[in-house]
Amino acid sequence: MRFYRDIAATLYGFEAREHTAQVSNEDRRDREERFRNASLPILYCSPTMELGVDIAQLNAVNMRNVPPTPANYAQRSGRAGRSGQPALVFSYCTTGSSHDQYFFKRPEQMVAGSVAQPRLDLANEDLVRAHVHAVWLAETGLSLGSSLSDVLDLTGEKPTLELLPRCGQPSGPLGP
C-alpha cells in the first residue's frame, strides 16, 4: 500500500513503450528516436528485438523468463553494455515453469553453457518456399502494402478476402 501511496507518485511521467513487430512503422520510428535521445527510457521488446535500434547506451536487460538455450541468453543479455559501460542483466524465474526453475537452481548452465552453432535445414520446404517468395517479391518490385487491408477486400458483413485491384502492382520506380 505504501508503494502506491508514496513511491508511485515519484514515478509520474516515467514512460515505457512496446517495440515489437505489432507496432506501426511510424510509432516504431518515433519510439526509436525517443529512445536514442533518452526521452523514452524503457522499451519492451520481443525476444529477437527489432533490428535497427541504436542500443549503444543500453545498460539493463530484463528477461521475463529464462531463454530456451544458452545461445538465446547470450544474444539477449549481450545487447547491454556494448559501449564498455557496466550492465545489469536479470531474468525472472516463474514458479510455474519447470524450465525456469531448472535454471534458477543451476544458473551456471545457462550463463556459461555451451552455445551450439546455428543450423539451417535445407530440407525444410516451408523455409525454402518463404525465401524464394521473398526473393521473388524483392526482384519484381511488387508491393504487398503494410497491412492485409492494403491487399485484401475486408469490407462488408462477410468480407470476400479477394485481392484488391491494385494489389501486386510494382511500387517505387516501377509503379505508383
mmCIF file with all atom_site columns, C-alpha atoms in Angstrom:
data_model
loop_
_atom_site.group_PDB
_atom_site.id
_atom_site.type_symbol
_atom_site.label_atom_id
_atom_site.label_alt_id
_atom_site.label_comp_id
_atom_site.label_asym_id
_atom_site.label_entity_id
_atom_site.label_seq_id
_atom_site.pdbx_PDB_ins_code
_atom_site.Cartn_x
_atom_site.Cartn_y
_atom_site.Cartn_z
_atom_site.occupancy
_atom_site.B_iso_or_equiv
_atom_site.pdbx_formal_charge
_atom_site.auth_seq_id
_atom_site.auth_comp_id
_atom_site.auth_asym_id
_atom_site.auth_atom_id
_atom_site.pdbx_PDB_model_num
ATOM 1   C CA . MET A 1 1   ? 0.000   0.000   0.000   1.00 0.00 ? 1   MET A CA 1
ATOM 2   C CA . ARG A 1 2   ? 2.876   2.374   0.805   1.00 0.00 ? 2   ARG A CA 1
ATOM 3   C CA . PHE A 1 3   ? 4.240   1.895   -2.735  1.00 0.00 ? 3   PHE A CA 1
ATOM 4   C CA . TYR A 1 4   ? 1.017   3.162   -4.299  1.00 0.00 ? 4   TYR A CA 1
ATOM 5   C CA . ARG A 1 5   ? 0.608   5.984   -1.800  1.00 0.00 ? 5   ARG A CA 1
ATOM 6   C CA . ASP A 1 6   ? 4.181   7.302   -1.626  1.00 0.00 ? 6   ASP A CA 1
ATOM 7   C CA . ILE A 1 7   ? 6.571   5.837   -4.194  1.00 0.00 ? 7   ILE A CA 1
ATOM 8   C CA . ALA A 1 8   ? 4.251   5.615   -7.206  1.00 0.00 ? 8   ALA A CA 1
ATOM 9   C CA . ALA A 1 9   ? 3.766   9.390   -7.125  1.00 0.00 ? 9   ALA A CA 1
ATOM 10  C CA . THR A 1 10  ? 7.504   9.867   -7.758  1.00 0.00 ? 10  THR A CA 1
ATOM 11  C CA . LEU A 1 11  ? 7.226   7.794   -10.946 1.00 0.00 ? 11  LEU A CA 1
ATOM 12  C CA . TYR A 1 12  ? 4.768   10.197  -12.599 1.00 0.00 ? 12  TYR A CA 1
ATOM 13  C CA . GLY A 1 13  ? 5.861   10.785  -16.168 1.00 0.00 ? 13  GLY A CA 1
ATOM 14  C CA . PHE A 1 14  ? 8.075   7.684   -16.255 1.00 0.00 ? 14  PHE A CA 1
ATOM 15  C CA . GLU A 1 15  ? 7.282   6.134   -19.622 1.00 0.00 ? 15  GLU A CA 1
ATOM 16  C CA . ALA A 1 16  ? 7.858   2.771   -21.306 1.00 0.00 ? 16  ALA A CA 1
ATOM 17  C CA . ARG A 1 17  ? 6.666   1.618   -24.729 1.00 0.00 ? 17  ARG A CA 1
ATOM 18  C CA . GLU A 1 18  ? 6.396   -1.606  -26.711 1.00 0.00 ? 18  GLU A CA 1
ATOM 19  C CA . HIS A 1 19  ? 8.870   -2.214  -29.551 1.00 0.00 ? 19  HIS A CA 1
ATOM 20  C CA . THR A 1 20  ? 7.735   -5.319  -31.459 1.00 0.00 ? 20  THR A CA 1
ATOM 21  C CA . ALA A 1 21  ? 6.547   -6.205  -34.942 1.00 0.00 ? 21  ALA A CA 1
ATOM 22  C CA . GLN A 1 22  ? 2.988   -5.282  -33.876 1.00 0.00 ? 22  GLN A CA 1
ATOM 23  C CA . VAL A 1 23  ? 3.918   -1.582  -33.604 1.00 0.00 ? 23  VAL A CA 1
ATOM 24  C CA . SER A 1 24  ? 3.265   0.577   -36.682 1.00 0.00 ? 24  SER A CA 1
ATOM 25  C CA . ASN A 1 25  ? 6.306   1.863   -38.600 1.00 0.00 ? 25  ASN A CA 1
ATOM 26  C CA . GLU A 1 26  ? 5.516   5.449   -37.625 1.00 0.00 ? 26  GLU A CA 1
ATOM 27  C CA . ASP A 1 27  ? 5.266   4.618   -33.903 1.00 0.00 ? 27  ASP A CA 1
ATOM 28  C CA . ARG A 1 28  ? 8.369   2.406   -34.101 1.00 0.00 ? 28  ARG A CA 1
ATOM 29  C CA . ARG A 1 29  ? 10.459  5.185   -35.655 1.00 0.00 ? 29  ARG A CA 1
ATOM 30  C CA . ASP A 1 30  ? 9.201   7.688   -33.091 1.00 0.00 ? 30  ASP A CA 1
ATOM 31  C CA . ARG A 1 31  ? 9.998   5.345   -30.202 1.00 0.00 ? 31  ARG A CA 1
ATOM 32  C CA . GLU A 1 32  ? 13.468  4.575   -31.545 1.00 0.00 ? 32  GLU A CA 1
ATOM 33  C CA . GLU A 1 33  ? 14.266  8.271   -31.871 1.00 0.00 ? 33  GLU A CA 1
ATOM 34  C CA . ARG A 1 34  ? 12.961  8.989   -28.385 1.00 0.00 ? 34  ARG A CA 1
ATOM 35  C CA . PHE A 1 35  ? 14.956  6.027   -27.015 1.00 0.00 ? 35  PHE A CA 1
ATOM 36  C CA . ARG A 1 36  ? 18.133  7.310   -28.724 1.00 0.00 ? 36  ARG A CA 1
ATOM 37  C CA . ASN A 1 37  ? 17.740  10.798  -27.256 1.00 0.00 ? 37  ASN A CA 1
ATOM 38  C CA . ALA A 1 38  ? 16.804  9.385   -23.810 1.00 0.00 ? 38  ALA A CA 1
ATOM 39  C CA . SER A 1 39  ? 13.317  10.909  -23.669 1.00 0.00 ? 39  SER A CA 1
ATOM 40  C CA . LEU A 1 40  ? 11.924  7.346   -23.642 1.00 0.00 ? 40  LEU A CA 1
ATOM 41  C CA . PRO A 1 41  ? 13.861  5.385   -21.016 1.00 0.00 ? 41  PRO A CA 1
ATOM 42  C CA . ILE A 1 42  ? 12.333  1.915   -21.474 1.00 0.00 ? 42  ILE A CA 1
ATOM 43  C CA . LEU A 1 43  ? 11.459  -0.236  -24.490 1.00 0.00 ? 43  LEU A CA 1
ATOM 44  C CA . TYR A 1 44  ? 9.587   -3.519  -24.073 1.00 0.00 ? 44  TYR A CA 1
ATOM 45  C CA . CYS A 1 45  ? 10.892  -5.736  -26.867 1.00 0.00 ? 45  CYS A CA 1
ATOM 46  C CA . SER A 1 46  ? 10.222  -9.153  -28.277 1.00 0.00 ? 46  SER A CA 1
ATOM 47  C CA . PRO A 1 47  ? 12.958  -11.725 -27.662 1.00 0.00 ? 47  PRO A CA 1
ATOM 48  C CA . THR A 1 48  ? 14.569  -11.028 -31.012 1.00 0.00 ? 48  THR A CA 1
ATOM 49  C CA . MET A 1 49  ? 14.350  -7.238  -30.582 1.00 0.00 ? 49  MET A CA 1
ATOM 50  C CA . GLU A 1 50  ? 13.659  -5.369  -33.772 1.00 0.00 ? 50  GLU A CA 1
ATOM 51  C CA . LEU A 1 51  ? 16.668  -4.578  -35.944 1.00 0.00 ? 51  LEU A CA 1
ATOM 52  C CA . GLY A 1 52  ? 17.868  -1.041  -36.438 1.00 0.00 ? 52  GLY A CA 1
ATOM 53  C CA . VAL A 1 53  ? 17.540  0.216   -32.874 1.00 0.00 ? 53  VAL A CA 1
ATOM 54  C CA . ASP A 1 54  ? 20.575  2.136   -31.670 1.00 0.00 ? 54  ASP A CA 1
ATOM 55  C CA . ILE A 1 55  ? 21.219  0.498   -28.310 1.00 0.00 ? 55  ILE A CA 1
ATOM 56  C CA . ALA A 1 56  ? 24.780  1.690   -27.683 1.00 0.00 ? 56  ALA A CA 1
ATOM 57  C CA . GLN A 1 57  ? 23.814  3.242   -24.337 1.00 0.00 ? 57  GLN A CA 1
ATOM 58  C CA . LEU A 1 58  ? 21.670  0.308   -23.211 1.00 0.00 ? 58  LEU A CA 1
ATOM 59  C CA . ASN A 1 59  ? 22.691  -0.595  -19.673 1.00 0.00 ? 59  ASN A CA 1
ATOM 60  C CA . ALA A 1 60  ? 19.988  -3.008  -18.475 1.00 0.00 ? 60  ALA A CA 1
ATOM 61  C CA . VAL A 1 61  ? 18.213  -6.061  -19.894 1.00 0.00 ? 61  VAL A CA 1
ATOM 62  C CA . ASN A 1 62  ? 15.304  -7.659  -18.062 1.00 0.00 ? 62  ASN A CA 1
ATOM 63  C CA . MET A 1 63  ? 14.094  -11.010 -19.365 1.00 0.00 ? 63  MET A CA 1
ATOM 64  C CA . ARG A 1 64  ? 10.598  -12.009 -18.296 1.00 0.00 ? 64  ARG A CA 1
ATOM 65  C CA . ASN A 1 65  ? 11.623  -15.670 -18.347 1.00 0.00 ? 65  ASN A CA 1
ATOM 66  C CA . VAL A 1 66  ? 14.728  -17.773 -18.854 1.00 0.00 ? 66  VAL A CA 1
ATOM 67  C CA . PRO A 1 67  ? 15.533  -18.056 -22.584 1.00 0.00 ? 67  PRO A CA 1
ATOM 68  C CA . PRO A 1 68  ? 15.337  -21.519 -24.163 1.00 0.00 ? 68  PRO A CA 1
ATOM 69  C CA . THR A 1 69  ? 19.099  -22.034 -24.639 1.00 0.00 ? 69  THR A CA 1
ATOM 70  C CA . PRO A 1 70  ? 22.459  -20.518 -23.633 1.00 0.00 ? 70  PRO A CA 1
ATOM 71  C CA . ALA A 1 71  ? 22.728  -19.095 -27.175 1.00 0.00 ? 71  ALA A CA 1
ATOM 72  C CA . ASN A 1 72  ? 19.455  -17.201 -26.690 1.00 0.00 ? 72  ASN A CA 1
ATOM 73  C CA . TYR A 1 73  ? 20.648  -15.993 -23.298 1.00 0.00 ? 73  TYR A CA 1
ATOM 74  C CA . ALA A 1 74  ? 23.942  -14.757 -24.752 1.00 0.00 ? 74  ALA A CA 1
ATOM 75  C CA . GLN A 1 75  ? 22.150  -12.973 -27.600 1.00 0.00 ? 75  GLN A CA 1
ATOM 76  C CA . ARG A 1 76  ? 19.640  -11.196 -25.355 1.00 0.00 ? 76  ARG A CA 1
ATOM 77  C CA . SER A 1 77  ? 21.951  -10.340 -22.476 1.00 0.00 ? 77  SER A CA 1
ATOM 78  C CA . GLY A 1 78  ? 24.696  -9.240  -24.869 1.00 0.00 ? 78  GLY A CA 1
ATOM 79  C CA . ARG A 1 79  ? 22.633  -6.278  -26.001 1.00 0.00 ? 79  ARG A CA 1
ATOM 80  C CA . ALA A 1 80  ? 23.552  -4.338  -22.855 1.00 0.00 ? 80  ALA A CA 1
ATOM 81  C CA . GLY A 1 81  ? 26.956  -2.873  -22.097 1.00 0.00 ? 81  GLY A CA 1
ATOM 82  C CA . ARG A 1 82  ? 28.139  -2.701  -25.695 1.00 0.00 ? 82  ARG A CA 1
ATOM 83  C CA . SER A 1 83  ? 29.823  0.669   -25.208 1.00 0.00 ? 83  SER A CA 1
ATOM 84  C CA . GLY A 1 84  ? 32.053  -0.705  -22.483 1.00 0.00 ? 84  GLY A CA 1
ATOM 85  C CA . GLN A 1 85  ? 29.884  0.501   -19.613 1.00 0.00 ? 85  GLN A CA 1
ATOM 86  C CA . PRO A 1 86  ? 28.708  -1.934  -16.928 1.00 0.00 ? 86  PRO A CA 1
ATOM 87  C CA . ALA A 1 87  ? 25.329  -3.527  -17.500 1.00 0.00 ? 87  ALA A CA 1
ATOM 88  C CA . LEU A 1 88  ? 22.670  -5.168  -15.378 1.00 0.00 ? 88  LEU A CA 1
ATOM 89  C CA . VAL A 1 89  ? 21.069  -8.334  -16.773 1.00 0.00 ? 89  VAL A CA 1
ATOM 90  C CA . PHE A 1 90  ? 18.380  -10.217 -14.903 1.00 0.00 ? 90  PHE A CA 1
ATOM 91  C CA . SER A 1 91  ? 15.741  -12.838 -15.621 1.00 0.00 ? 91  SER A CA 1
ATOM 92  C CA . TYR A 1 92  ? 12.512  -13.650 -13.854 1.00 0.00 ? 92  TYR A CA 1
ATOM 93  C CA . CYS A 1 93  ? 12.128  -17.320 -12.988 1.00 0.00 ? 93  CYS A CA 1
ATOM 94  C CA . THR A 1 94  ? 8.472   -18.223 -12.558 1.00 0.00 ? 94  THR A CA 1
ATOM 95  C CA . THR A 1 95  ? 7.389   -20.957 -10.193 1.00 0.00 ? 95  THR A CA 1
ATOM 96  C CA . GLY A 1 96  ? 5.029   -22.350 -12.825 1.00 0.00 ? 96  GLY A CA 1
ATOM 97  C CA . SER A 1 97  ? 7.791   -23.079 -15.333 1.00 0.00 ? 97  SER A CA 1
ATOM 98  C CA . SER A 1 98  ? 9.908   -26.184 -14.852 1.00 0.00 ? 98  SER A CA 1
ATOM 99  C CA . HIS A 1 99  ? 12.419  -24.730 -17.366 1.00 0.00 ? 99  HIS A CA 1
ATOM 100 C CA . ASP A 1 100 ? 12.797  -21.501 -15.359 1.00 0.00 ? 100 ASP A CA 1
ATOM 101 C CA . GLN A 1 101 ? 13.061  -23.405 -12.094 1.00 0.00 ? 101 GLN A CA 1
ATOM 102 C CA . TYR A 1 102 ? 15.691  -25.772 -13.500 1.00 0.00 ? 102 TYR A CA 1
ATOM 103 C CA . PHE A 1 103 ? 17.971  -22.869 -14.451 1.00 0.00 ? 103 PHE A CA 1
ATOM 104 C CA . PHE A 1 104 ? 17.137  -20.917 -11.285 1.00 0.00 ? 104 PHE A CA 1
ATOM 105 C CA . LYS A 1 105 ? 18.761  -23.789 -9.380  1.00 0.00 ? 105 LYS A CA 1
ATOM 106 C CA . ARG A 1 106 ? 21.597  -24.167 -11.937 1.00 0.00 ? 106 ARG A CA 1
ATOM 107 C CA . PRO A 1 107 ? 22.252  -20.678 -13.387 1.00 0.00 ? 107 PRO A CA 1
ATOM 108 C CA . GLU A 1 108 ? 25.790  -21.557 -14.458 1.00 0.00 ? 108 GLU A CA 1
ATOM 109 C CA . GLN A 1 109 ? 24.354  -23.969 -17.044 1.00 0.00 ? 109 GLN A CA 1
ATOM 110 C CA . MET A 1 110 ? 22.574  -21.071 -18.747 1.00 0.00 ? 110 MET A CA 1
ATOM 111 C CA . VAL A 1 111 ? 25.157  -18.342 -18.272 1.00 0.00 ? 111 VAL A CA 1
ATOM 112 C CA . ALA A 1 112 ? 28.231  -20.436 -19.048 1.00 0.00 ? 112 ALA A CA 1
ATOM 113 C CA . GLY A 1 113 ? 26.515  -23.114 -21.110 1.00 0.00 ? 113 GLY A CA 1
ATOM 114 C CA . SER A 1 114 ? 27.776  -24.197 -24.489 1.00 0.00 ? 114 SER A CA 1
ATOM 115 C CA . VAL A 1 115 ? 26.398  -22.372 -27.497 1.00 0.00 ? 115 VAL A CA 1
ATOM 116 C CA . ALA A 1 116 ? 25.574  -24.691 -30.383 1.00 0.00 ? 116 ALA A CA 1
ATOM 117 C CA . GLN A 1 117 ? 26.343  -23.496 -33.899 1.00 0.00 ? 117 GLN A CA 1
ATOM 118 C CA . PRO A 1 118 ? 23.234  -22.322 -35.753 1.00 0.00 ? 118 PRO A CA 1
ATOM 119 C CA . ARG A 1 119 ? 21.824  -24.824 -38.237 1.00 0.00 ? 119 ARG A CA 1
ATOM 120 C CA . LEU A 1 120 ? 19.709  -24.383 -41.310 1.00 0.00 ? 120 LEU A CA 1
ATOM 121 C CA . ASP A 1 121 ? 17.707  -27.356 -42.505 1.00 0.00 ? 121 ASP A CA 1
ATOM 122 C CA . LEU A 1 122 ? 17.604  -27.022 -46.304 1.00 0.00 ? 122 LEU A CA 1
ATOM 123 C CA . ALA A 1 123 ? 15.083  -29.879 -46.415 1.00 0.00 ? 123 ALA A CA 1
ATOM 124 C CA . ASN A 1 124 ? 12.567  -27.593 -44.660 1.00 0.00 ? 124 ASN A CA 1
ATOM 125 C CA . GLU A 1 125 ? 10.217  -26.950 -47.579 1.00 0.00 ? 125 GLU A CA 1
ATOM 126 C CA . ASP A 1 126 ? 8.311   -24.128 -45.840 1.00 0.00 ? 126 ASP A CA 1
ATOM 127 C CA . LEU A 1 127 ? 11.546  -22.268 -45.122 1.00 0.00 ? 127 LEU A CA 1
ATOM 128 C CA . VAL A 1 128 ? 12.853  -22.625 -48.678 1.00 0.00 ? 128 VAL A CA 1
ATOM 129 C CA . ARG A 1 129 ? 9.461   -21.572 -50.116 1.00 0.00 ? 129 ARG A CA 1
ATOM 130 C CA . ALA A 1 130 ? 9.357   -18.456 -47.886 1.00 0.00 ? 130 ALA A CA 1
ATOM 131 C CA . HIS A 1 131 ? 12.845  -17.424 -49.013 1.00 0.00 ? 131 HIS A CA 1
ATOM 132 C CA . VAL A 1 132 ? 12.079  -17.993 -52.694 1.00 0.00 ? 132 VAL A CA 1
ATOM 133 C CA . HIS A 1 133 ? 8.907   -15.887 -52.343 1.00 0.00 ? 133 HIS A CA 1
ATOM 134 C CA . ALA A 1 134 ? 10.851  -13.133 -50.563 1.00 0.00 ? 134 ALA A CA 1
ATOM 135 C CA . VAL A 1 135 ? 13.496  -13.034 -53.294 1.00 0.00 ? 135 VAL A CA 1
ATOM 136 C CA . TRP A 1 136 ? 10.803  -13.029 -55.990 1.00 0.00 ? 136 TRP A CA 1
ATOM 137 C CA . LEU A 1 137 ? 8.947   -10.124 -54.355 1.00 0.00 ? 137 LEU A CA 1
ATOM 138 C CA . ALA A 1 138 ? 12.156  -8.150  -53.907 1.00 0.00 ? 138 ALA A CA 1
ATOM 139 C CA . GLU A 1 139 ? 13.235  -8.677  -57.518 1.00 0.00 ? 139 GLU A CA 1
ATOM 140 C CA . THR A 1 140 ? 9.845   -7.867  -59.086 1.00 0.00 ? 140 THR A CA 1
ATOM 141 C CA . GLY A 1 141 ? 9.245   -4.744  -57.008 1.00 0.00 ? 141 GLY A CA 1
ATOM 142 C CA . LEU A 1 142 ? 5.696   -5.848  -56.247 1.00 0.00 ? 142 LEU A CA 1
ATOM 143 C CA . SER A 1 143 ? 4.177   -4.292  -53.165 1.00 0.00 ? 143 SER A CA 1
ATOM 144 C CA . LEU A 1 144 ? 2.140   -6.078  -50.513 1.00 0.00 ? 144 LEU A CA 1
ATOM 145 C CA . GLY A 1 145 ? 1.461   -2.842  -48.650 1.00 0.00 ? 145 GLY A CA 1
ATOM 146 C CA . SER A 1 146 ? 1.948   -2.603  -44.925 1.00 0.00 ? 146 SER A CA 1
ATOM 147 C CA . SER A 1 147 ? -1.208  -4.430  -43.834 1.00 0.00 ? 147 SER A CA 1
ATOM 148 C CA . LEU A 1 148 ? -3.633  -7.103  -45.046 1.00 0.00 ? 148 LEU A CA 1
ATOM 149 C CA . SER A 1 149 ? -6.184  -4.306  -45.535 1.00 0.00 ? 149 SER A CA 1
ATOM 150 C CA . ASP A 1 150 ? -3.872  -2.935  -48.266 1.00 0.00 ? 150 ASP A CA 1
ATOM 151 C CA . VAL A 1 151 ? -4.063  -6.252  -50.127 1.00 0.00 ? 151 VAL A CA 1
ATOM 152 C CA . LEU A 1 152 ? -7.411  -7.910  -49.393 1.00 0.00 ? 152 LEU A CA 1
ATOM 153 C CA . ASP A 1 153 ? -11.008 -6.708  -49.578 1.00 0.00 ? 153 ASP A CA 1
ATOM 154 C CA . LEU A 1 154 ? -12.036 -6.655  -45.918 1.00 0.00 ? 154 LEU A CA 1
ATOM 155 C CA . THR A 1 155 ? -15.255 -4.664  -46.387 1.00 0.00 ? 155 THR A CA 1
ATOM 156 C CA . GLY A 1 156 ? -18.813 -5.768  -45.764 1.00 0.00 ? 156 GLY A CA 1
ATOM 157 C CA . GLU A 1 157 ? -20.551 -8.039  -43.293 1.00 0.00 ? 157 GLU A CA 1
ATOM 158 C CA . LYS A 1 158 ? -18.759 -11.108 -44.699 1.00 0.00 ? 158 LYS A CA 1
ATOM 159 C CA . PRO A 1 159 ? -15.520 -9.920  -46.363 1.00 0.00 ? 159 PRO A CA 1
ATOM 160 C CA . THR A 1 160 ? -14.658 -11.742 -49.585 1.00 0.00 ? 160 THR A CA 1
ATOM 161 C CA . LEU A 1 161 ? -10.926 -11.585 -48.876 1.00 0.00 ? 161 LEU A CA 1
ATOM 162 C CA . GLU A 1 162 ? -10.348 -11.152 -52.614 1.00 0.00 ? 162 GLU A CA 1
ATOM 163 C CA . LEU A 1 163 ? -7.259  -9.320  -53.829 1.00 0.00 ? 163 LEU A CA 1
ATOM 164 C CA . LEU A 1 164 ? -7.804  -5.603  -54.258 1.00 0.00 ? 164 LEU A CA 1
ATOM 165 C CA . PRO A 1 165 ? -7.442  -4.355  -57.855 1.00 0.00 ? 165 PRO A CA 1
ATOM 166 C CA . ARG A 1 166 ? -4.128  -2.513  -57.282 1.00 0.00 ? 166 ARG A CA 1
ATOM 167 C CA . CYS A 1 167 ? -2.555  -5.332  -55.272 1.00 0.00 ? 167 CYS A CA 1
ATOM 168 C CA . GLY A 1 168 ? 0.683   -6.660  -56.649 1.00 0.00 ? 168 GLY A CA 1
ATOM 169 C CA . GLN A 1 169 ? 1.462   -3.627  -58.805 1.00 0.00 ? 169 GLN A CA 1
ATOM 170 C CA . PRO A 1 170 ? 5.093   -2.608  -58.700 1.00 0.00 ? 170 PRO A CA 1
ATOM 171 C CA . SER A 1 171 ? 5.978   0.081   -56.175 1.00 0.00 ? 171 SER A CA 1
ATOM 172 C CA . GLY A 1 172 ? 8.797   2.577   -56.222 1.00 0.00 ? 172 GLY A CA 1
ATOM 173 C CA . PRO A 1 173 ? 10.428  3.487   -59.542 1.00 0.00 ? 173 PRO A CA 1
ATOM 174 C CA . LEU A 1 174 ? 8.472   0.812   -61.452 1.00 0.00 ? 174 LEU A CA 1
ATOM 175 C CA . GLY A 1 175 ? 4.986   1.785   -60.327 1.00 0.00 ? 175 GLY A CA 1
ATOM 176 C CA . PRO A 1 176 ? 2.701   4.004   -58.220 1.00 0.00 ? 176 PRO A CA 1
#
